[in-house]
Amino acid sequence: MMKRLFWLLLPCILLACAGTGTPEGTRPVTHFKPDQYLGTWYEIARLDHSFERGLQQVTATYSKRDDGGLKVINRGYDVEKGIWKEAEGKAYFVDGPDTGKLKVSFFGPFYGAYNILVLDHVNYNFSLVAGPNRDYLWILSRTPELSYPIKAELIARAQQLGFDTSKLIFVEHDSTPGMKLPHQDTLHR
């Protein structure tokens, strides 16, 4: 019985462990200051993946949790369905709070990697974030617009790190006709 349970749980354990890694040849930022990272970040660009497909006006908001982790609220507007979507999760530091490597969960005990590879260490105005491999990449900014020189620099850095930046999706943050502002009654989790 125990042997069968082990073999049933092994894939789940391996999947959970593999999901919090860092892309080979990259390193998360050090001298990270979590308090400066708190607040709202606008998604400027991302590589495509199923959990954000079709979303525009995407933001991520981070706040402190009582247990030392971070509360994460991701929001985005589903243009095709005409609704706002929201996901609430939790994040914890993997190598200590002074390193930009976190594990994030939006459901149950399953965690994914959140690796801050590039960061504006002065004002915390932009960041380049990766998942556990080169299939996940985000360019984030404190404002809905990021200046062209900074955007170009982040894209070039992502290319140097081996990401396929030709597949980046650039997120719109302007007002789309008919788009409603997110209210509790229109958010879908």
CSV table of C-alpha atoms in Angstrom, one decimal:
chain,number,residue,atom,x,y,z
A,1,MET,CA,0.0,0.0,0.0
A,2,MET,CA,2.7,2.5,1.0
A,3,LYS,CA,4.7,1.6,-2.2
A,4,ARG,CA,1.7,2.3,-4.4
A,5,LEU,CA,1.0,5.6,-2.6
A,6,PHE,CA,4.7,6.6,-3.1
A,7,TRP,CA,4.5,6.0,-6.8
A,8,LEU,CA,1.2,7.9,-7.1
A,9,LEU,CA,2.6,10.9,-5.2
A,10,LEU,CA,6.0,11.0,-6.8
A,11,PRO,CA,5.0,12.8,-10.0
A,12,CYS,CA,3.2,15.4,-8.0
A,13,ILE,CA,6.2,15.9,-5.7
A,14,LEU,CA,8.6,16.1,-8.7
A,15,LEU,CA,6.3,18.6,-10.5
A,16,ALA,CA,6.1,20.8,-7.4
A,17,CYS,CA,9.9,20.8,-7.0
A,18,ALA,CA,10.6,21.4,-10.7
A,19,GLY,CA,8.2,24.3,-10.7
A,20,THR,CA,10.3,26.5,-8.4
A,21,GLY,CA,13.7,26.4,-10.2
A,22,THR,CA,15.6,29.1,-12.1
A,23,PRO,CA,16.3,28.9,-15.8
A,24,GLU,CA,19.7,27.4,-16.4
A,25,GLY,CA,22.4,30.0,-16.7
A,26,THR,CA,20.4,32.8,-14.9
A,27,ARG,CA,20.6,34.1,-11.4
A,28,PRO,CA,18.0,36.1,-9.4
A,29,VAL,CA,18.9,39.5,-8.2
A,30,THR,CA,20.6,40.0,-4.9
A,31,HIS,CA,20.4,42.9,-2.5
A,32,PHE,CA,16.7,42.7,-3.0
A,33,LYS,CA,14.5,44.9,-0.7
A,34,PRO,CA,11.0,43.3,-0.5
A,35,ASP,CA,9.3,46.4,0.9
A,36,GLN,CA,10.3,48.4,-2.2
A,37,TYR,CA,8.8,45.7,-4.4
A,38,LEU,CA,5.4,45.9,-2.7
A,39,GLY,CA,2.5,47.6,-4.5
A,40,THR,CA,1.2,47.4,-8.1
A,41,TRP,CA,3.2,46.4,-11.1
A,42,TYR,CA,1.9,46.6,-14.7
A,43,GLU,CA,2.6,43.9,-17.1
A,44,ILE,CA,4.3,45.4,-20.2
A,45,ALA,CA,5.1,42.2,-22.1
A,46,ARG,CA,5.0,38.4,-21.5
A,47,LEU,CA,5.6,35.1,-23.2
A,48,ASP,CA,2.3,33.4,-24.0
A,49,HIS,CA,0.9,30.8,-21.5
A,50,SER,CA,-2.6,29.5,-20.9
A,51,PHE,CA,-3.4,31.2,-17.6
A,52,GLU,CA,-3.1,34.8,-19.1
A,53,ARG,CA,-4.1,34.1,-22.6
A,54,GLY,CA,-6.3,36.8,-24.0
A,55,LEU,CA,-5.8,39.2,-21.1
A,56,GLN,CA,-5.0,42.9,-21.4
A,57,GLN,CA,-4.5,45.5,-18.7
A,58,VAL,CA,-2.7,43.0,-16.6
A,59,THR,CA,-1.5,44.0,-13.1
A,60,ALA,CA,0.1,42.2,-10.2
A,61,THR,CA,-0.2,43.7,-6.7
A,62,TYR,CA,2.0,42.6,-3.8
A,63,SER,CA,1.4,43.1,-0.1
A,64,LYS,CA,2.8,41.6,3.1
A,65,ARG,CA,1.3,38.6,4.7
A,66,ASP,CA,1.4,37.9,8.5
A,67,ASP,CA,3.4,34.8,7.9
A,68,GLY,CA,6.3,36.6,6.3
A,69,GLY,CA,5.3,35.9,2.7
A,70,LEU,CA,3.6,38.1,0.2
A,71,LYS,CA,0.0,38.3,-0.9
A,72,VAL,CA,-0.3,38.4,-4.7
A,73,ILE,CA,-3.3,39.6,-6.6
A,74,ASN,CA,-3.2,39.3,-10.4
A,75,ARG,CA,-5.8,41.1,-12.5
A,76,GLY,CA,-6.5,41.3,-16.2
A,77,TYR,CA,-9.2,42.1,-18.6
A,78,ASP,CA,-10.5,39.3,-20.9
A,79,VAL,CA,-11.2,41.2,-24.0
A,80,GLU,CA,-13.1,38.4,-25.7
A,81,LYS,CA,-15.5,37.8,-22.8
A,82,GLY,CA,-15.6,41.4,-21.7
A,83,ILE,CA,-14.9,40.6,-18.0
A,84,TRP,CA,-12.1,41.2,-15.5
A,85,LYS,CA,-10.4,38.2,-14.1
A,86,GLU,CA,-8.6,38.0,-10.8
A,87,ALA,CA,-6.4,35.4,-9.1
A,88,GLU,CA,-5.2,35.6,-5.5
A,89,GLY,CA,-2.1,33.8,-4.4
A,90,LYS,CA,0.8,33.7,-1.9
A,91,ALA,CA,4.5,33.9,-2.4
A,92,TYR,CA,7.5,33.0,-0.2
A,93,PHE,CA,11.2,33.7,-0.5
A,94,VAL,CA,13.2,30.7,-1.4
A,95,ASP,CA,16.8,31.9,-0.6
A,96,GLY,CA,15.9,34.6,1.9
A,97,PRO,CA,14.3,38.0,1.5
A,98,ASP,CA,17.4,39.7,0.1
A,99,THR,CA,17.3,37.5,-3.0
A,100,GLY,CA,14.7,37.9,-5.8
A,101,LYS,CA,13.7,34.3,-5.9
A,102,LEU,CA,10.2,33.4,-4.7
A,103,LYS,CA,7.8,30.5,-5.0
A,104,VAL,CA,4.2,31.5,-5.8
A,105,SER,CA,1.0,29.5,-5.4
A,106,PHE,CA,-2.4,30.3,-6.7
A,107,PHE,CA,-3.9,26.9,-5.8
A,108,GLY,CA,-3.2,24.5,-3.0
A,109,PRO,CA,0.2,23.2,-2.2
A,110,PHE,CA,1.5,23.7,-5.8
A,111,TYR,CA,4.1,26.4,-6.3
A,112,GLY,CA,5.7,28.0,-9.4
A,113,ALA,CA,8.9,29.9,-9.7
A,114,TYR,CA,9.1,33.7,-9.6
A,115,ASN,CA,12.7,34.7,-10.4
A,116,ILE,CA,13.5,38.4,-10.6
A,117,LEU,CA,16.4,38.5,-13.1
A,118,VAL,CA,16.7,42.2,-13.7
A,119,LEU,CA,15.6,45.0,-11.4
A,120,ASP,CA,15.9,48.8,-11.2
A,121,HIS,CA,17.6,48.7,-7.8
A,122,VAL,CA,17.4,52.4,-7.3
A,123,ASN,CA,13.7,53.1,-7.7
A,124,TYR,CA,12.2,49.7,-8.3
A,125,ASN,CA,10.4,51.0,-11.4
A,126,PHE,CA,10.9,48.0,-13.7
A,127,SER,CA,11.8,44.3,-13.6
A,128,LEU,CA,12.4,41.3,-15.7
A,129,VAL,CA,10.8,38.2,-14.2
A,130,ALA,CA,11.1,34.5,-15.3
A,131,GLY,CA,9.5,31.3,-14.2
A,132,PRO,CA,11.3,28.0,-13.8
A,133,ASN,CA,12.5,27.8,-17.4
A,134,ARG,CA,12.6,29.9,-20.6
A,135,ASP,CA,8.9,29.4,-21.4
A,136,TYR,CA,7.9,32.0,-18.8
A,137,LEU,CA,9.0,35.7,-19.0
A,138,TRP,CA,7.4,39.0,-17.9
A,139,ILE,CA,8.5,42.6,-18.3
A,140,LEU,CA,7.0,44.6,-15.4
A,141,SER,CA,6.8,48.3,-14.7
A,142,ARG,CA,5.4,50.6,-12.0
A,143,THR,CA,3.5,52.5,-14.7
A,144,PRO,CA,1.3,51.3,-17.6
A,145,GLU,CA,3.9,52.6,-20.1
A,146,LEU,CA,7.7,51.9,-20.1
A,147,SER,CA,10.0,54.2,-22.0
A,148,TYR,CA,11.4,52.7,-25.2
A,149,PRO,CA,15.1,52.7,-24.1
A,150,ILE,CA,14.3,50.8,-21.0
A,151,LYS,CA,12.0,48.4,-22.8
A,152,ALA,CA,14.6,47.8,-25.5
A,153,GLU,CA,17.3,47.2,-22.8
A,154,LEU,CA,15.1,44.6,-21.0
A,155,ILE,CA,14.3,42.8,-24.2
A,156,ALA,CA,18.0,42.8,-25.2
A,157,ARG,CA,18.9,41.4,-21.7
A,158,ALA,CA,16.2,38.7,-22.0
A,159,GLN,CA,17.7,37.7,-25.4
A,160,GLN,CA,21.2,37.5,-23.8
A,161,LEU,CA,19.7,35.2,-21.2
A,162,GLY,CA,18.4,32.9,-24.0
A,163,PHE,CA,14.7,33.8,-24.0
A,164,ASP,CA,12.9,33.9,-27.4
A,165,THR,CA,11.8,37.5,-27.3
A,166,SER,CA,10.3,37.3,-30.8
A,167,LYS,CA,7.3,35.6,-29.1
A,168,LEU,CA,6.7,38.4,-26.6
A,169,ILE,CA,3.1,39.6,-26.3
A,170,PHE,CA,2.9,43.3,-25.5
A,171,VAL,CA,0.1,44.1,-23.1
A,172,GLU,CA,-2.3,47.0,-23.8
A,173,HIS,CA,-3.2,49.3,-20.9
A,174,ASP,CA,-5.2,51.9,-22.7
A,175,SER,CA,-9.0,52.1,-22.4
A,176,THR,CA,-10.8,49.8,-24.7
A,177,PRO,CA,-14.3,50.9,-25.8
A,178,GLY,CA,-16.9,49.2,-23.6
A,179,MET,CA,-14.4,48.2,-21.0
A,180,LYS,CA,-15.7,48.5,-17.5
A,181,LEU,CA,-13.5,49.2,-14.5
A,182,PRO,CA,-13.0,46.3,-12.2
A,183,HIS,CA,-15.6,46.1,-9.4
A,184,GLN,CA,-16.1,43.3,-7.0
A,185,ASP,CA,-19.2,42.2,-8.8
A,186,THR,CA,-17.5,41.9,-12.2
A,187,LEU,CA,-14.3,40.1,-11.1
A,188,HIS,CA,-14.1,36.4,-11.9
A,189,ARG,CA,-11.6,34.2,-10.0
